[in-house]
Amino acid sequence: MDSNEGLKSIRVGLGIVVRQHLVLICKRLKNDSFGGFWEFPGGKCNSDETPEQCVQRELFEEVAIRVTPMQALTPIPHAYPKVHVTLYPFICRHDSGEPTALCASELRWVPPKALLDFRF
């Protein structure tokens, strides 16, 4: 029997936004699940949208920027006790808007090498 059988399945689009050789990261709100951890902006896909469309919508809703997904990375599946989540990461071009922490406690542009210094 598949250990994921019967679990709710959620697709999540993530935007790895690159601008001037820096990557955008967001700090989750303290009251969120994994509160205080850092993440790439994104969110749950609606049933009627592709992960690429999700990334574009979520980044506009969460950080007020327009992006273009340029390269899909390998999806990352993870089974939690009550839900199966598949992350769909995309390297994105920052098209317009200045990032604003609408759904995060903090935003930062960091060099890719510095990502190891943050708790994701």
PDB file of C-alpha atoms in Angstrom:
ATOM      1  CA  MET A   1       0.000   0.000   0.000  1.00  0.00           C
ATOM      2  CA  ASP A   2       1.275   3.478  -0.885  1.00  0.00           C
ATOM      3  CA  SER A   3       1.957   5.451   2.320  1.00  0.00           C
ATOM      4  CA  ASN A   4       0.532   8.589   0.638  1.00  0.00           C
ATOM      5  CA  GLU A   5      -2.762   6.888  -0.239  1.00  0.00           C
ATOM      6  CA  GLY A   6      -5.718   8.746   1.216  1.00  0.00           C
ATOM      7  CA  LEU A   7      -3.727  11.876   2.080  1.00  0.00           C
ATOM      8  CA  LYS A   8      -4.955  15.240   0.879  1.00  0.00           C
ATOM      9  CA  SER A   9      -2.667  16.485  -1.887  1.00  0.00           C
ATOM     10  CA  ILE A  10      -1.599  20.131  -2.221  1.00  0.00           C
ATOM     11  CA  ARG A  11       0.406  21.725  -5.016  1.00  0.00           C
ATOM     12  CA  VAL A  12       2.505  24.762  -4.061  1.00  0.00           C
ATOM     13  CA  GLY A  13       4.172  27.142  -6.506  1.00  0.00           C
ATOM     14  CA  LEU A  14       7.407  28.801  -5.327  1.00  0.00           C
ATOM     15  CA  GLY A  15       9.170  31.752  -6.912  1.00  0.00           C
ATOM     16  CA  ILE A  16      12.936  31.983  -6.679  1.00  0.00           C
ATOM     17  CA  VAL A  17      13.117  35.598  -7.751  1.00  0.00           C
ATOM     18  CA  VAL A  18      16.480  36.819  -9.001  1.00  0.00           C
ATOM     19  CA  ARG A  19      17.374  40.502  -9.356  1.00  0.00           C
ATOM     20  CA  GLN A  20      20.902  41.874  -9.744  1.00  0.00           C
ATOM     21  CA  HIS A  21      22.438  38.539  -8.661  1.00  0.00           C
ATOM     22  CA  LEU A  22      20.357  38.500  -5.431  1.00  0.00           C
ATOM     23  CA  VAL A  23      17.495  36.180  -4.422  1.00  0.00           C
ATOM     24  CA  LEU A  24      14.305  37.273  -2.647  1.00  0.00           C
ATOM     25  CA  ILE A  25      13.397  35.448   0.582  1.00  0.00           C
ATOM     26  CA  CYS A  26      10.544  36.008   3.036  1.00  0.00           C
ATOM     27  CA  LYS A  27      10.289  35.354   6.763  1.00  0.00           C
ATOM     28  CA  ARG A  28       7.069  33.585   7.748  1.00  0.00           C
ATOM     29  CA  LEU A  29       4.791  35.303  10.265  1.00  0.00           C
ATOM     30  CA  LYS A  30       5.248  33.981  13.806  1.00  0.00           C
ATOM     31  CA  ASN A  31       1.663  32.632  14.000  1.00  0.00           C
ATOM     32  CA  ASP A  32       1.942  30.703  10.692  1.00  0.00           C
ATOM     33  CA  SER A  33       2.952  27.082  10.517  1.00  0.00           C
ATOM     34  CA  PHE A  34       6.756  27.091  10.530  1.00  0.00           C
ATOM     35  CA  GLY A  35       6.521  30.671  11.858  1.00  0.00           C
ATOM     36  CA  GLY A  36       9.830  32.517  11.903  1.00  0.00           C
ATOM     37  CA  PHE A  37      11.346  30.282   9.217  1.00  0.00           C
ATOM     38  CA  TRP A  38      12.469  31.763   5.893  1.00  0.00           C
ATOM     39  CA  GLU A  39      10.961  30.720   2.566  1.00  0.00           C
ATOM     40  CA  PHE A  40      10.786  31.555  -1.079  1.00  0.00           C
ATOM     41  CA  PRO A  41       7.527  33.396  -1.762  1.00  0.00           C
ATOM     42  CA  GLY A  42       4.637  31.414  -3.196  1.00  0.00           C
ATOM     43  CA  GLY A  43       1.590  29.496  -2.153  1.00  0.00           C
ATOM     44  CA  LYS A  44      -1.077  26.918  -2.859  1.00  0.00           C
ATOM     45  CA  CYS A  45      -2.190  26.384  -6.432  1.00  0.00           C
ATOM     46  CA  ASN A  46      -5.860  26.774  -7.205  1.00  0.00           C
ATOM     47  CA  SER A  47      -7.406  23.740  -8.917  1.00  0.00           C
ATOM     48  CA  ASP A  48      -7.806  25.673 -12.172  1.00  0.00           C
ATOM     49  CA  GLU A  49      -4.255  27.008 -12.499  1.00  0.00           C
ATOM     50  CA  THR A  50      -0.839  25.695 -13.438  1.00  0.00           C
ATOM     51  CA  PRO A  51       2.050  26.026 -10.991  1.00  0.00           C
ATOM     52  CA  GLU A  52       3.473  28.791 -13.232  1.00  0.00           C
ATOM     53  CA  GLN A  53       0.211  30.741 -13.023  1.00  0.00           C
ATOM     54  CA  CYS A  54       0.133  30.144  -9.273  1.00  0.00           C
ATOM     55  CA  VAL A  55       3.609  31.628  -8.833  1.00  0.00           C
ATOM     56  CA  GLN A  56       2.646  34.747 -10.777  1.00  0.00           C
ATOM     57  CA  ARG A  57      -0.582  35.219  -8.781  1.00  0.00           C
ATOM     58  CA  GLU A  58       0.889  34.409  -5.372  1.00  0.00           C
ATOM     59  CA  LEU A  59       3.902  36.705  -5.744  1.00  0.00           C
ATOM     60  CA  PHE A  60       1.633  39.571  -6.711  1.00  0.00           C
ATOM     61  CA  GLU A  61      -0.710  38.846  -3.771  1.00  0.00           C
ATOM     62  CA  GLU A  62       2.017  38.191  -1.182  1.00  0.00           C
ATOM     63  CA  VAL A  63       4.846  40.565  -2.101  1.00  0.00           C
ATOM     64  CA  ALA A  64       3.286  42.940  -4.678  1.00  0.00           C
ATOM     65  CA  ILE A  65       5.632  42.109  -7.550  1.00  0.00           C
ATOM     66  CA  ARG A  66       5.157  40.856 -11.096  1.00  0.00           C
ATOM     67  CA  VAL A  67       7.374  37.985 -12.176  1.00  0.00           C
ATOM     68  CA  THR A  68       7.894  35.695 -15.135  1.00  0.00           C
ATOM     69  CA  PRO A  69       8.755  32.058 -14.373  1.00  0.00           C
ATOM     70  CA  MET A  70      11.834  31.398 -16.513  1.00  0.00           C
ATOM     71  CA  GLN A  71      12.940  27.900 -15.494  1.00  0.00           C
ATOM     72  CA  ALA A  72      11.101  25.096 -13.735  1.00  0.00           C
ATOM     73  CA  LEU A  73      13.183  23.190 -11.196  1.00  0.00           C
ATOM     74  CA  THR A  74      12.542  19.615 -10.080  1.00  0.00           C
ATOM     75  CA  PRO A  75       9.313  19.306  -8.059  1.00  0.00           C
ATOM     76  CA  ILE A  76       9.840  18.436  -4.390  1.00  0.00           C
ATOM     77  CA  PRO A  77       7.298  16.031  -2.834  1.00  0.00           C
ATOM     78  CA  HIS A  78       6.870  15.787   0.917  1.00  0.00           C
ATOM     79  CA  ALA A  79       4.403  13.712   2.948  1.00  0.00           C
ATOM     80  CA  TYR A  80       3.316  15.261   6.228  1.00  0.00           C
ATOM     81  CA  PRO A  81       1.142  13.177   8.602  1.00  0.00           C
ATOM     82  CA  LYS A  82      -2.134  14.562   7.176  1.00  0.00           C
ATOM     83  CA  VAL A  83      -1.235  16.004   3.789  1.00  0.00           C
ATOM     84  CA  HIS A  84       1.011  15.351   0.805  1.00  0.00           C
ATOM     85  CA  VAL A  85       2.628  18.555  -0.507  1.00  0.00           C
ATOM     86  CA  THR A  86       4.445  18.943  -3.805  1.00  0.00           C
ATOM     87  CA  LEU A  87       6.518  22.102  -4.184  1.00  0.00           C
ATOM     88  CA  TYR A  88       6.967  23.427  -7.719  1.00  0.00           C
ATOM     89  CA  PRO A  89       9.932  25.832  -7.660  1.00  0.00           C
ATOM     90  CA  PHE A  90      10.620  28.233 -10.533  1.00  0.00           C
ATOM     91  CA  ILE A  91      13.501  30.582 -11.127  1.00  0.00           C
ATOM     92  CA  CYS A  92      11.706  33.848 -11.887  1.00  0.00           C
ATOM     93  CA  ARG A  93      12.600  37.119 -13.512  1.00  0.00           C
ATOM     94  CA  HIS A  94      11.518  40.164 -11.491  1.00  0.00           C
ATOM     95  CA  ASP A  95       9.462  42.236 -13.940  1.00  0.00           C
ATOM     96  CA  SER A  96       8.009  45.067 -11.871  1.00  0.00           C
ATOM     97  CA  GLY A  97       7.083  46.318  -8.432  1.00  0.00           C
ATOM     98  CA  GLU A  98       9.108  46.760  -5.276  1.00  0.00           C
ATOM     99  CA  PRO A  99       8.670  43.788  -2.903  1.00  0.00           C
ATOM    100  CA  THR A 100       6.510  44.554   0.109  1.00  0.00           C
ATOM    101  CA  ALA A 101       5.969  42.188   3.052  1.00  0.00           C
ATOM    102  CA  LEU A 102       2.188  41.864   2.712  1.00  0.00           C
ATOM    103  CA  CYS A 103       2.079  38.291   4.081  1.00  0.00           C
ATOM    104  CA  ALA A 104       5.506  38.002   5.726  1.00  0.00           C
ATOM    105  CA  SER A 105       7.226  39.593   8.691  1.00  0.00           C
ATOM    106  CA  GLU A 106      10.313  40.500   6.668  1.00  0.00           C
ATOM    107  CA  LEU A 107      11.790  40.384   3.156  1.00  0.00           C
ATOM    108  CA  ARG A 108      15.427  40.308   2.109  1.00  0.00           C
ATOM    109  CA  TRP A 109      17.439  40.210  -1.090  1.00  0.00           C
ATOM    110  CA  VAL A 110      20.409  37.928  -0.401  1.00  0.00           C
ATOM    111  CA  PRO A 111      23.301  36.493  -2.418  1.00  0.00           C
ATOM    112  CA  PRO A 112      22.648  32.821  -3.286  1.00  0.00           C
ATOM    113  CA  LYS A 113      25.627  31.690  -1.147  1.00  0.00           C
ATOM    114  CA  ALA A 114      24.025  33.362   1.909  1.00  0.00           C
ATOM    115  CA  LEU A 115      20.900  31.156   1.683  1.00  0.00           C
ATOM    116  CA  LEU A 116      22.698  28.582   3.832  1.00  0.00           C
ATOM    117  CA  ASP A 117      22.718  31.109   6.699  1.00  0.00           C
ATOM    118  CA  PHE A 118      18.890  31.134   6.942  1.00  0.00           C
ATOM    119  CA  ARG A 119      16.552  28.572   8.510  1.00  0.00           C
ATOM    120  CA  PHE A 120      14.096  27.457   5.794  1.00  0.00           C
TER     121      PHE A 120
END
